[in-house]
XYZ file of C-alpha atoms in Angstrom:
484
model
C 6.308 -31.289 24.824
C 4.679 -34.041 26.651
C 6.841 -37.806 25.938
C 5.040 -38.968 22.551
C 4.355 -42.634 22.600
C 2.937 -43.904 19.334
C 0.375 -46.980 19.130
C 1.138 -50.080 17.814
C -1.449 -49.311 15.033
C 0.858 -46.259 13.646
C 4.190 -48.392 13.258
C 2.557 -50.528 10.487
C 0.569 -47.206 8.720
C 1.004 -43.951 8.166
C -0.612 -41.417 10.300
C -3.192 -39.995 8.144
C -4.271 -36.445 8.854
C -7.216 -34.422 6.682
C -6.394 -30.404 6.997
C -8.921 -28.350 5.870
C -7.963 -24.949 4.391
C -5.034 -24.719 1.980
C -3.735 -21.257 3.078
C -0.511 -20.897 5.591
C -2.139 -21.997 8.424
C -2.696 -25.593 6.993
C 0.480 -25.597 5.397
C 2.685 -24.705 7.727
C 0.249 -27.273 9.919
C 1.625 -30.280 7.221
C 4.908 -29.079 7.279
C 5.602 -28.941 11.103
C 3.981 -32.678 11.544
C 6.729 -33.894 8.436
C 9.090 -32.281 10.381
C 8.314 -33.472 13.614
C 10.957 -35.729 15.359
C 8.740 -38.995 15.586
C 8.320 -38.371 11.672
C 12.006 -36.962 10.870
C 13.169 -40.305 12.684
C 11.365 -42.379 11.074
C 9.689 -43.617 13.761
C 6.281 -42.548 12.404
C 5.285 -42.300 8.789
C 2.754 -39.583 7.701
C 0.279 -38.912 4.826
C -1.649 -35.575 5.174
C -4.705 -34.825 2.488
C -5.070 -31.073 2.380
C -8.502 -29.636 1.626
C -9.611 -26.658 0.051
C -12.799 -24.829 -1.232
C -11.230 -23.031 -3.961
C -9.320 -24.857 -7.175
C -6.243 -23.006 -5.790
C -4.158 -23.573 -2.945
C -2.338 -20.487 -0.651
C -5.638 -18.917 0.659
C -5.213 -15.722 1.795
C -1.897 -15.346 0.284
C -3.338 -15.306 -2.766
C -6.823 -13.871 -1.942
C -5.707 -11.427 0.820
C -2.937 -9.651 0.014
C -2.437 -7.325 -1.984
C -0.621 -7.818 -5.827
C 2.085 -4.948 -5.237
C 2.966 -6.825 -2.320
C 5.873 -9.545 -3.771
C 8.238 -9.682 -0.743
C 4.702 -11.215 0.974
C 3.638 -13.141 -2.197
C 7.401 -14.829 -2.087
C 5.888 -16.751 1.033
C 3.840 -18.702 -2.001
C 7.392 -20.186 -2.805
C 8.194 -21.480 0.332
C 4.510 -22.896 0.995
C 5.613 -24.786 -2.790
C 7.939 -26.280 -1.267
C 5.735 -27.968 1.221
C 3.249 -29.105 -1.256
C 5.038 -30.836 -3.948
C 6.235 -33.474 -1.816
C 4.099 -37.356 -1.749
C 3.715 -37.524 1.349
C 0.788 -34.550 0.699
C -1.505 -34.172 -1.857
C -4.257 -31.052 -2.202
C -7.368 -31.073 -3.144
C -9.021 -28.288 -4.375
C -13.145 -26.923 -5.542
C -13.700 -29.340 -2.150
C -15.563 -27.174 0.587
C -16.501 -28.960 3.705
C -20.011 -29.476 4.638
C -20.434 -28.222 0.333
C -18.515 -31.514 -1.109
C -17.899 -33.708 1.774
C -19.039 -33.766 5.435
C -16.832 -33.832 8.479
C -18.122 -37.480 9.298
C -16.841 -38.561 5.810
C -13.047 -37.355 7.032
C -13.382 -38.255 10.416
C -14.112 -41.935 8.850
C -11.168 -41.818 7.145
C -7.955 -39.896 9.058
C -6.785 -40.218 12.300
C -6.989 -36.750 12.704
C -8.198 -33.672 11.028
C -6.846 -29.836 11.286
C -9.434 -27.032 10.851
C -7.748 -23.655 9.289
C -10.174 -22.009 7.147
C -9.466 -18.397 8.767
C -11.694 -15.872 8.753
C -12.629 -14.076 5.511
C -15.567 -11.895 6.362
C -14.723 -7.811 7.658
C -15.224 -7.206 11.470
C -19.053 -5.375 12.416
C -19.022 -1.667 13.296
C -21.423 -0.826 14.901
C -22.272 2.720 14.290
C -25.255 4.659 12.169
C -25.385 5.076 8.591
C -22.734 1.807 8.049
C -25.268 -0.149 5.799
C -25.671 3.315 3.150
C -24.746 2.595 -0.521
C -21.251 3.667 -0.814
C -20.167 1.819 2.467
C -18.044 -1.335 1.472
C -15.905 -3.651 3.866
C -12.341 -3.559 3.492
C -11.895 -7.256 3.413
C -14.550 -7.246 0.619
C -12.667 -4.738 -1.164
C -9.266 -7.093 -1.177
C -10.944 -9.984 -2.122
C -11.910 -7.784 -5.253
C -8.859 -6.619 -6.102
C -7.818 -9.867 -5.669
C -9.575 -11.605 -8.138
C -11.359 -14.142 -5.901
C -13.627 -16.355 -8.162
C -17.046 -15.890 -6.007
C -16.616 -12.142 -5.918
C -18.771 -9.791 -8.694
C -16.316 -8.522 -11.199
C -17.523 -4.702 -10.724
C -17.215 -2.520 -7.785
C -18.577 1.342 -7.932
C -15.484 3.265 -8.006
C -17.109 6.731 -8.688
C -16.042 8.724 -5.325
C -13.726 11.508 -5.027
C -13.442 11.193 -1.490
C -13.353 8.004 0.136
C -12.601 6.896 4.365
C -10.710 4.140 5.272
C -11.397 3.459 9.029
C -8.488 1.624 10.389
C -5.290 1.722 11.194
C -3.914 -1.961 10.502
C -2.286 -3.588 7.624
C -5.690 -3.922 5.568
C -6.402 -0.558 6.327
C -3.191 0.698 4.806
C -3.323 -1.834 1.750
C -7.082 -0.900 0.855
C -5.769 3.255 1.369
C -2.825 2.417 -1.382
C -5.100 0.552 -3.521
C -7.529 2.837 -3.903
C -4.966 6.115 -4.107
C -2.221 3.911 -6.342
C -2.482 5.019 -10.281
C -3.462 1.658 -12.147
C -0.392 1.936 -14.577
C 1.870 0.754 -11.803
C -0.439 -2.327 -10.947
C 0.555 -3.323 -14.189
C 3.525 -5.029 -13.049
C 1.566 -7.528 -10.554
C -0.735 -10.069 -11.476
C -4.133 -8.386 -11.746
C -6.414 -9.144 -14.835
C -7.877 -6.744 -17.141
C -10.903 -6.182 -15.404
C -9.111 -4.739 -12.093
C -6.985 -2.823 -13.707
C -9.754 -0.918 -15.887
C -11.638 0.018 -13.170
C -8.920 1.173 -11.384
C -7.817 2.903 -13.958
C -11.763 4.896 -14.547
C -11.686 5.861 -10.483
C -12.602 8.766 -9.815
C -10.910 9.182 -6.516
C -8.231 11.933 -5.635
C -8.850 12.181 -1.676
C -8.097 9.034 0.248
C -8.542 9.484 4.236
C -7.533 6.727 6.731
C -8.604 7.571 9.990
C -6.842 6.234 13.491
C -9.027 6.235 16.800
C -5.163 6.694 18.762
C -1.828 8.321 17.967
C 1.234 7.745 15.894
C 2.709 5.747 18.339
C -0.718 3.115 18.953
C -1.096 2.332 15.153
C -1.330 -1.513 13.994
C 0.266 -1.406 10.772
C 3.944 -2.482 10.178
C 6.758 -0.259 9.002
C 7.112 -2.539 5.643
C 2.933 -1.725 5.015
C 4.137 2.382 5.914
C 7.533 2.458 3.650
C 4.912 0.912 0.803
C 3.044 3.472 0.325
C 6.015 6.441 -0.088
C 6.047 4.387 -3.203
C 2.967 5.762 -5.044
C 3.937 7.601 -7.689
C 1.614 11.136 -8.126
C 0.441 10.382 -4.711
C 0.948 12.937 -2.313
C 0.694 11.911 1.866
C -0.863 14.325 4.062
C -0.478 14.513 7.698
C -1.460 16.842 10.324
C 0.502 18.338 12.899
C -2.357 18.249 15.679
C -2.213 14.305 15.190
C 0.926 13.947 16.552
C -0.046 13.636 20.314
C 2.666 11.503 22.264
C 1.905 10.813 25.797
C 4.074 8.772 28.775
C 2.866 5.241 27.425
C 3.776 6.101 23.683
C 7.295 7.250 24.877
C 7.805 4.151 26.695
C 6.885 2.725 23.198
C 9.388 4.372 21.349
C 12.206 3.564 23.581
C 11.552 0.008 24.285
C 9.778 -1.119 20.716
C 12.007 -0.802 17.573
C 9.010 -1.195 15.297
C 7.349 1.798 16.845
C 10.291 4.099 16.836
C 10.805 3.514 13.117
C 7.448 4.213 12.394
C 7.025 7.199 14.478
C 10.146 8.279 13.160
C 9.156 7.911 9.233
C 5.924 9.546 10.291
C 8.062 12.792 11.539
C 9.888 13.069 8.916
C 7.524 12.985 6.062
C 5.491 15.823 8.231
C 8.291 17.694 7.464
C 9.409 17.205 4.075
C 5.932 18.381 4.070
C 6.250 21.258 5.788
C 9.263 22.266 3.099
C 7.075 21.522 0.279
C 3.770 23.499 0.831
C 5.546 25.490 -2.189
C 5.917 22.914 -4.759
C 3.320 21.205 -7.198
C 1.178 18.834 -5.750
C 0.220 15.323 -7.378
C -3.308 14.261 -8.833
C -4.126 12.292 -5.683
C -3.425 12.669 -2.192
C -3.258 10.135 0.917
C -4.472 11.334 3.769
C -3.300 10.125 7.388
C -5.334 10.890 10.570
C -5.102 9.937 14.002
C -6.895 10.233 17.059
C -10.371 10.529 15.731
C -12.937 7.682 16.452
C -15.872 7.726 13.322
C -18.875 8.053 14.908
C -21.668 8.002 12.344
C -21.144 7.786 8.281
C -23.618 10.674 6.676
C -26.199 10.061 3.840
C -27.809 11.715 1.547
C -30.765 9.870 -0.366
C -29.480 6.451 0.560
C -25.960 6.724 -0.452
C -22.780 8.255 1.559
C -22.400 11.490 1.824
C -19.874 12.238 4.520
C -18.006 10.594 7.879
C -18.783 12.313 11.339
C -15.672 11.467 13.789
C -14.956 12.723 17.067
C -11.741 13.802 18.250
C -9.879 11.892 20.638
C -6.806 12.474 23.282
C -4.377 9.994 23.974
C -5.134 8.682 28.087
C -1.480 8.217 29.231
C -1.870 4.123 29.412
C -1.890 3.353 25.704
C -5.644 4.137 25.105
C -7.876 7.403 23.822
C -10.406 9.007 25.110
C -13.060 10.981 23.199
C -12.800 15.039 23.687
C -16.910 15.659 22.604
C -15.192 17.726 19.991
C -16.613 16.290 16.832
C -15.404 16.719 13.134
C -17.315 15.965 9.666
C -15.811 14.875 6.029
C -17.608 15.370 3.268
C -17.234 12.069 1.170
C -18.643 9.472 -0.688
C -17.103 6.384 -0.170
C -16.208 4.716 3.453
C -14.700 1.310 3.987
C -14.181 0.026 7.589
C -11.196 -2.134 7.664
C -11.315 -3.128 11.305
C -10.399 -6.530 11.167
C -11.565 -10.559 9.726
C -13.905 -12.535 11.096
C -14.381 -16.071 10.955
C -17.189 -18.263 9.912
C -18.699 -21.434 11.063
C -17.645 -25.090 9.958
C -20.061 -27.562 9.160
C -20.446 -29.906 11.881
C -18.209 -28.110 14.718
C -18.809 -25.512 17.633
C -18.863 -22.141 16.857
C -18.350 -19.067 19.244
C -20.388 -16.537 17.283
C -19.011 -13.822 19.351
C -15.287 -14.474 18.730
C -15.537 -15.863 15.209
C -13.434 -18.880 16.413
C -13.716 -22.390 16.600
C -14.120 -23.219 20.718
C -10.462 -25.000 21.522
C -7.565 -25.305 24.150
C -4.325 -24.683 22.444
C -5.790 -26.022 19.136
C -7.594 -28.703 20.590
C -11.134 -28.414 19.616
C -13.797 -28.028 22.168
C -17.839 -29.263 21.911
C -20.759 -27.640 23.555
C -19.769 -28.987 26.858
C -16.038 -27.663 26.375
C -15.072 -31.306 26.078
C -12.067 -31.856 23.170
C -13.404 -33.126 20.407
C -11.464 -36.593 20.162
C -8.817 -36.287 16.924
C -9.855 -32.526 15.922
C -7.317 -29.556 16.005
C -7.551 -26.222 14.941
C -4.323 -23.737 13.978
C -4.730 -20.438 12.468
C -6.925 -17.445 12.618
C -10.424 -19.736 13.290
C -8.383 -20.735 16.610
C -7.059 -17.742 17.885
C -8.739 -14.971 15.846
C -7.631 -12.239 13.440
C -4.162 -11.459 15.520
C -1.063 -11.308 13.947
C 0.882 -11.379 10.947
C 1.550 -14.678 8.593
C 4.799 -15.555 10.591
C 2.849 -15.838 14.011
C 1.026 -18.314 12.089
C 3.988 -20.866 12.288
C 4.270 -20.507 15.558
C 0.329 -21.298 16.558
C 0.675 -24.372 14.027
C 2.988 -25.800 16.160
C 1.238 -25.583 19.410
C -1.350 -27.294 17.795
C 0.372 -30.529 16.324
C 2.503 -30.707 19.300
C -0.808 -31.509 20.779
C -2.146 -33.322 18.005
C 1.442 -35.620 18.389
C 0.750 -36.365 22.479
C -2.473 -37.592 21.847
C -1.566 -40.216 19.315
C -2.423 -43.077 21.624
C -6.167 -41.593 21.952
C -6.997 -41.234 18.444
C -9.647 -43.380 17.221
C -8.412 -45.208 14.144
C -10.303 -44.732 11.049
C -13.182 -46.830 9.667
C -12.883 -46.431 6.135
C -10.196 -47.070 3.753
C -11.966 -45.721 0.818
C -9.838 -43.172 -0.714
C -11.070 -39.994 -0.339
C -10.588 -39.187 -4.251
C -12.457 -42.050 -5.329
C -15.169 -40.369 -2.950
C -15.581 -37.265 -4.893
C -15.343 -38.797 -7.905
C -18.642 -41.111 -6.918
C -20.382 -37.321 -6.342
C -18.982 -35.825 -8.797
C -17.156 -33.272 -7.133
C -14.782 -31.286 -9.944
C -11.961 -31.025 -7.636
C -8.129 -29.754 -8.813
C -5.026 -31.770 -7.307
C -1.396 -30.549 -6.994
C -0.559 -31.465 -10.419
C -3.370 -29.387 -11.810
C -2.549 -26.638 -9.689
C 0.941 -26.631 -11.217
C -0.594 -26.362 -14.769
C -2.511 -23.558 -13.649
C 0.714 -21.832 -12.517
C 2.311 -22.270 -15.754
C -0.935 -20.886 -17.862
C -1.083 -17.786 -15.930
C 2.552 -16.892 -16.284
C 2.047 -17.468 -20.197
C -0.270 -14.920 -20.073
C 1.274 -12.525 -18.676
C 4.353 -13.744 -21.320
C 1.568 -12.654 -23.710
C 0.848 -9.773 -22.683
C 4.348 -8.293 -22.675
C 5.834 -5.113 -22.370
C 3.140 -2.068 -21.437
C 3.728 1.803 -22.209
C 2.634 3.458 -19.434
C 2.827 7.157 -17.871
C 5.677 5.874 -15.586
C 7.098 4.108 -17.882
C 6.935 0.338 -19.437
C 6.038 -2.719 -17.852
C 6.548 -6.139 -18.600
C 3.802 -8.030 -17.133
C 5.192 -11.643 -15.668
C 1.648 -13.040 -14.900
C -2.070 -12.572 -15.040
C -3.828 -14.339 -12.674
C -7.190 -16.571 -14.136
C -10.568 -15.499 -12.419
C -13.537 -17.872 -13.108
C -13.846 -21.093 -11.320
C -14.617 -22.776 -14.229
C -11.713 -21.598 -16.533
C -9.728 -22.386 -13.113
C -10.518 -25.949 -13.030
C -10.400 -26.142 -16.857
C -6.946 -25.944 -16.590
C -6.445 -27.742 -13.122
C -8.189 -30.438 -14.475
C -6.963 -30.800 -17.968
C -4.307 -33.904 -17.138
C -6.169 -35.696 -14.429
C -8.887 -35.544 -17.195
C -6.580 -36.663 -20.073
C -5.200 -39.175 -17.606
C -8.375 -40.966 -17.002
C -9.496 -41.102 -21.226
């Protein structure tokens, strides 16, 4: 890090820093700037305002991953932590360029953060992809979810159903769909989820893998998970497990890999010993080395996935064979990666799905930095890596936001930004609010108690609250009392 020298300006204020997106990115953005050693000293006092579109803060923590997940969810606690300090407060229902523009924050902070992330699914590119029954997997989470702006039903009538992909989404949208509702019962999923989940249809789940064993993208944690479907059988193939001289280098050198591959091998051959016994209701297919290639149709709607086989190239890669394969089915989701969306007011690279930047340092059309605006997250360096590389890109970016404290222009307004919405009359949730919320949703799952179920009972801890309205009824209901 470059020497930090701080303006006279900032030893008689706080530094006052607007981050927009209320997920881990931002977060751990706030929390890295607190913890800075300019602020840690004492030398430099700090106010962050921390921006969101939805009435709920933790983004994709609590849009994006999935309910049966609570080793990932715990991350929520430790993002609490950061939050219910005053040195930040949240504001959420607030969507930039919706609520407020980015000239009405960059009046008013020294320095604003951009870390919306990317929500949307990844393109592909390949006939048939737009036929009723084809869904995107990130479309699929946000469903299962909960998220407020997402229809409540999704057709869950297939049998058979593809999962192209062989990431963490992939795997999480595979176990969703193959899991028996009964044991989502213990996560936070409201009524509707769970009774549409519980009417599927579905007893064939196939994820497919353009490379081998040793090439896939998920993490051994996302694997283990789903050995812990109960009536869920996982089927493998023996003619998938191609190994060539760049995926034994991978195995030797990458612990991740060899504990994968090796959890791979062996449940190929516990199922190999149990051709014999009775098979569950549903079965979870894995397949590698096949590239989908066109998704069938019959009469508009999905009727099968045409793939074609692959071998592995000896430098990491796959090659197709022109031997091609066909699955009947009627269901495909691609789950081949987020996307990010444009910001009101800021340079977009439409092909990337990134805000333009340097190290988080935002860039305009001339690839000029944007005086006082940062970016951390997955709109700065795309849809790459798991939550904990997040931390790490947040603090490449403040570092940078820190050494250019002497050029930021001070801000013009001292209006407070709440006393802005209020004047458009912008229903926006605060900390406090959020809090309430929080406390609501665990009564109700108080309420709903203990659940018989097939695999036995359940005591539900929480239900989670899906309007926006009934959201903001309760994130609102003391700043409302408050001001009567």
């Amino acid at each position: 890090m470059s020497e930090i020298i701080i303006p006279e300006h900032l030893t008689t204020r706080s530094l006052r820093v607007a981050i927009v997106g209320a997920g881990p990115a931002g977060i751990y953005a706030a929390d890295l700037l607190n913890k800075s050693q300019p602020v840690s000293s004492g030398a430099l006092s700090l106010k962050v305002d921390l921006f969101d579109e939805l009435p709920t803060p933790f983004g994709l923590i609590r849009y994006g991953v999935s309910p049966d997940h609570p080793r990932i969810k715990g991350i929520i606690t430790a993002l609490h932590k950061v939050l219910n300090n005053d040195w930040i407060d949240f504001y959420g229902n607030v969507g930039l360029g919706r609520d407020i523009t980015l000239e009405d924050l960059r009046a008013r902070y020294d320095a604003v953060i951009i870390s919306t992330g990317a929500q949307k699914d990844a393109d592909l590119n390949i006939p048939g992809i737009d036929l009723e029954g084809s869904f995107g997997g990130a479309d699929f989470v946000s469903w299962y979810d909960a998220h407020p702006d997402v229809d409540k039903h999704w057709d869950l009538s297939a049998k058979e159903v593809a999962v192209i992909g062989n990431g963490n989404v992939a795997l999480d949208v595979a176990r969703i769909l193959s899991k028996h509702a009964d044991q989502l019962l213990e996560t936070e999923i409201p009524a509707h989820i769970y009774d549409l989940l519980n009417d599927s249809a579905v007893t064939d789940v196939h994820v497919f893998g353009r490379r081998g064993p040793a090439q896939v993208k998920f993490t051994p944690l996302e694997l283990r998970e789903l050995s812990h479907s109960k009536d869920v059988d996982i089927v493998l193939y023996p003619e998938d497990f191609e190994f060539d001289k760049a995926s034994d280098e991978l195995m030797k050198t990458n612990n991740q890999v060899k504990t994968m591959v090796s959890t791979l091998t062996n449940w190929l051959i516990e199922q190999e010993e149990r051709e014999e016994a009775p098979s569950a209701s549903r079965r979870l297919h894995l397949h590698f080395l096949q590239s989908p290639v066109e998704v069938l149709g019959e009469d508009g709607k999905v009727s099968g996935l045409k793939l074609e086989r692959n071998e592995l190239d000896g430098n990491g890669g796959a090659r197709g064979t022109g031997e091609f394969i066909e699955y009947p089915l009627q269901a495909v989701y691609r789950a081949v990666g987020y996307f990010g969306s444009a910001v009101d007011g800021i340079e977009y690279d439409g092909a990337k799905g990134v805000l333009p930047n340097v190290e988080g340092r935002v860039l305009d059309a001339s690839g000029t930095h944007v005086t006082g605006l940062y970016a951390t997250g997955w709109i700065k360096r795309g849809p790459i890596g798991l939550i904990g590389h997040t931390k790490g890109d947040a603090l490449e970016t403040t570092t940078h936001l820190l050494e250019d404290l002497g050029n930021l222009a001070q801000p013009t307004n001292d209006e407070p930004i709440a006393a802005l919405l209020e004047e458009r009359g912008v229903q926006f949730s605060d900390w406090e609010g959020w809090m309430s919320l929080d406390v609501h949703e665990k009564e109700l799952g108080a309420a709903a108690g203990t659940i018989e179920t097939r695999f036995g009972d359940i005591t539900r801890d929480r239900i989670k609250v899906v309007e926006r309205d009934a959201m903001l009824e309760f994130s609102r209901a003391k700043k409302l009392a408050e001001s009567l």
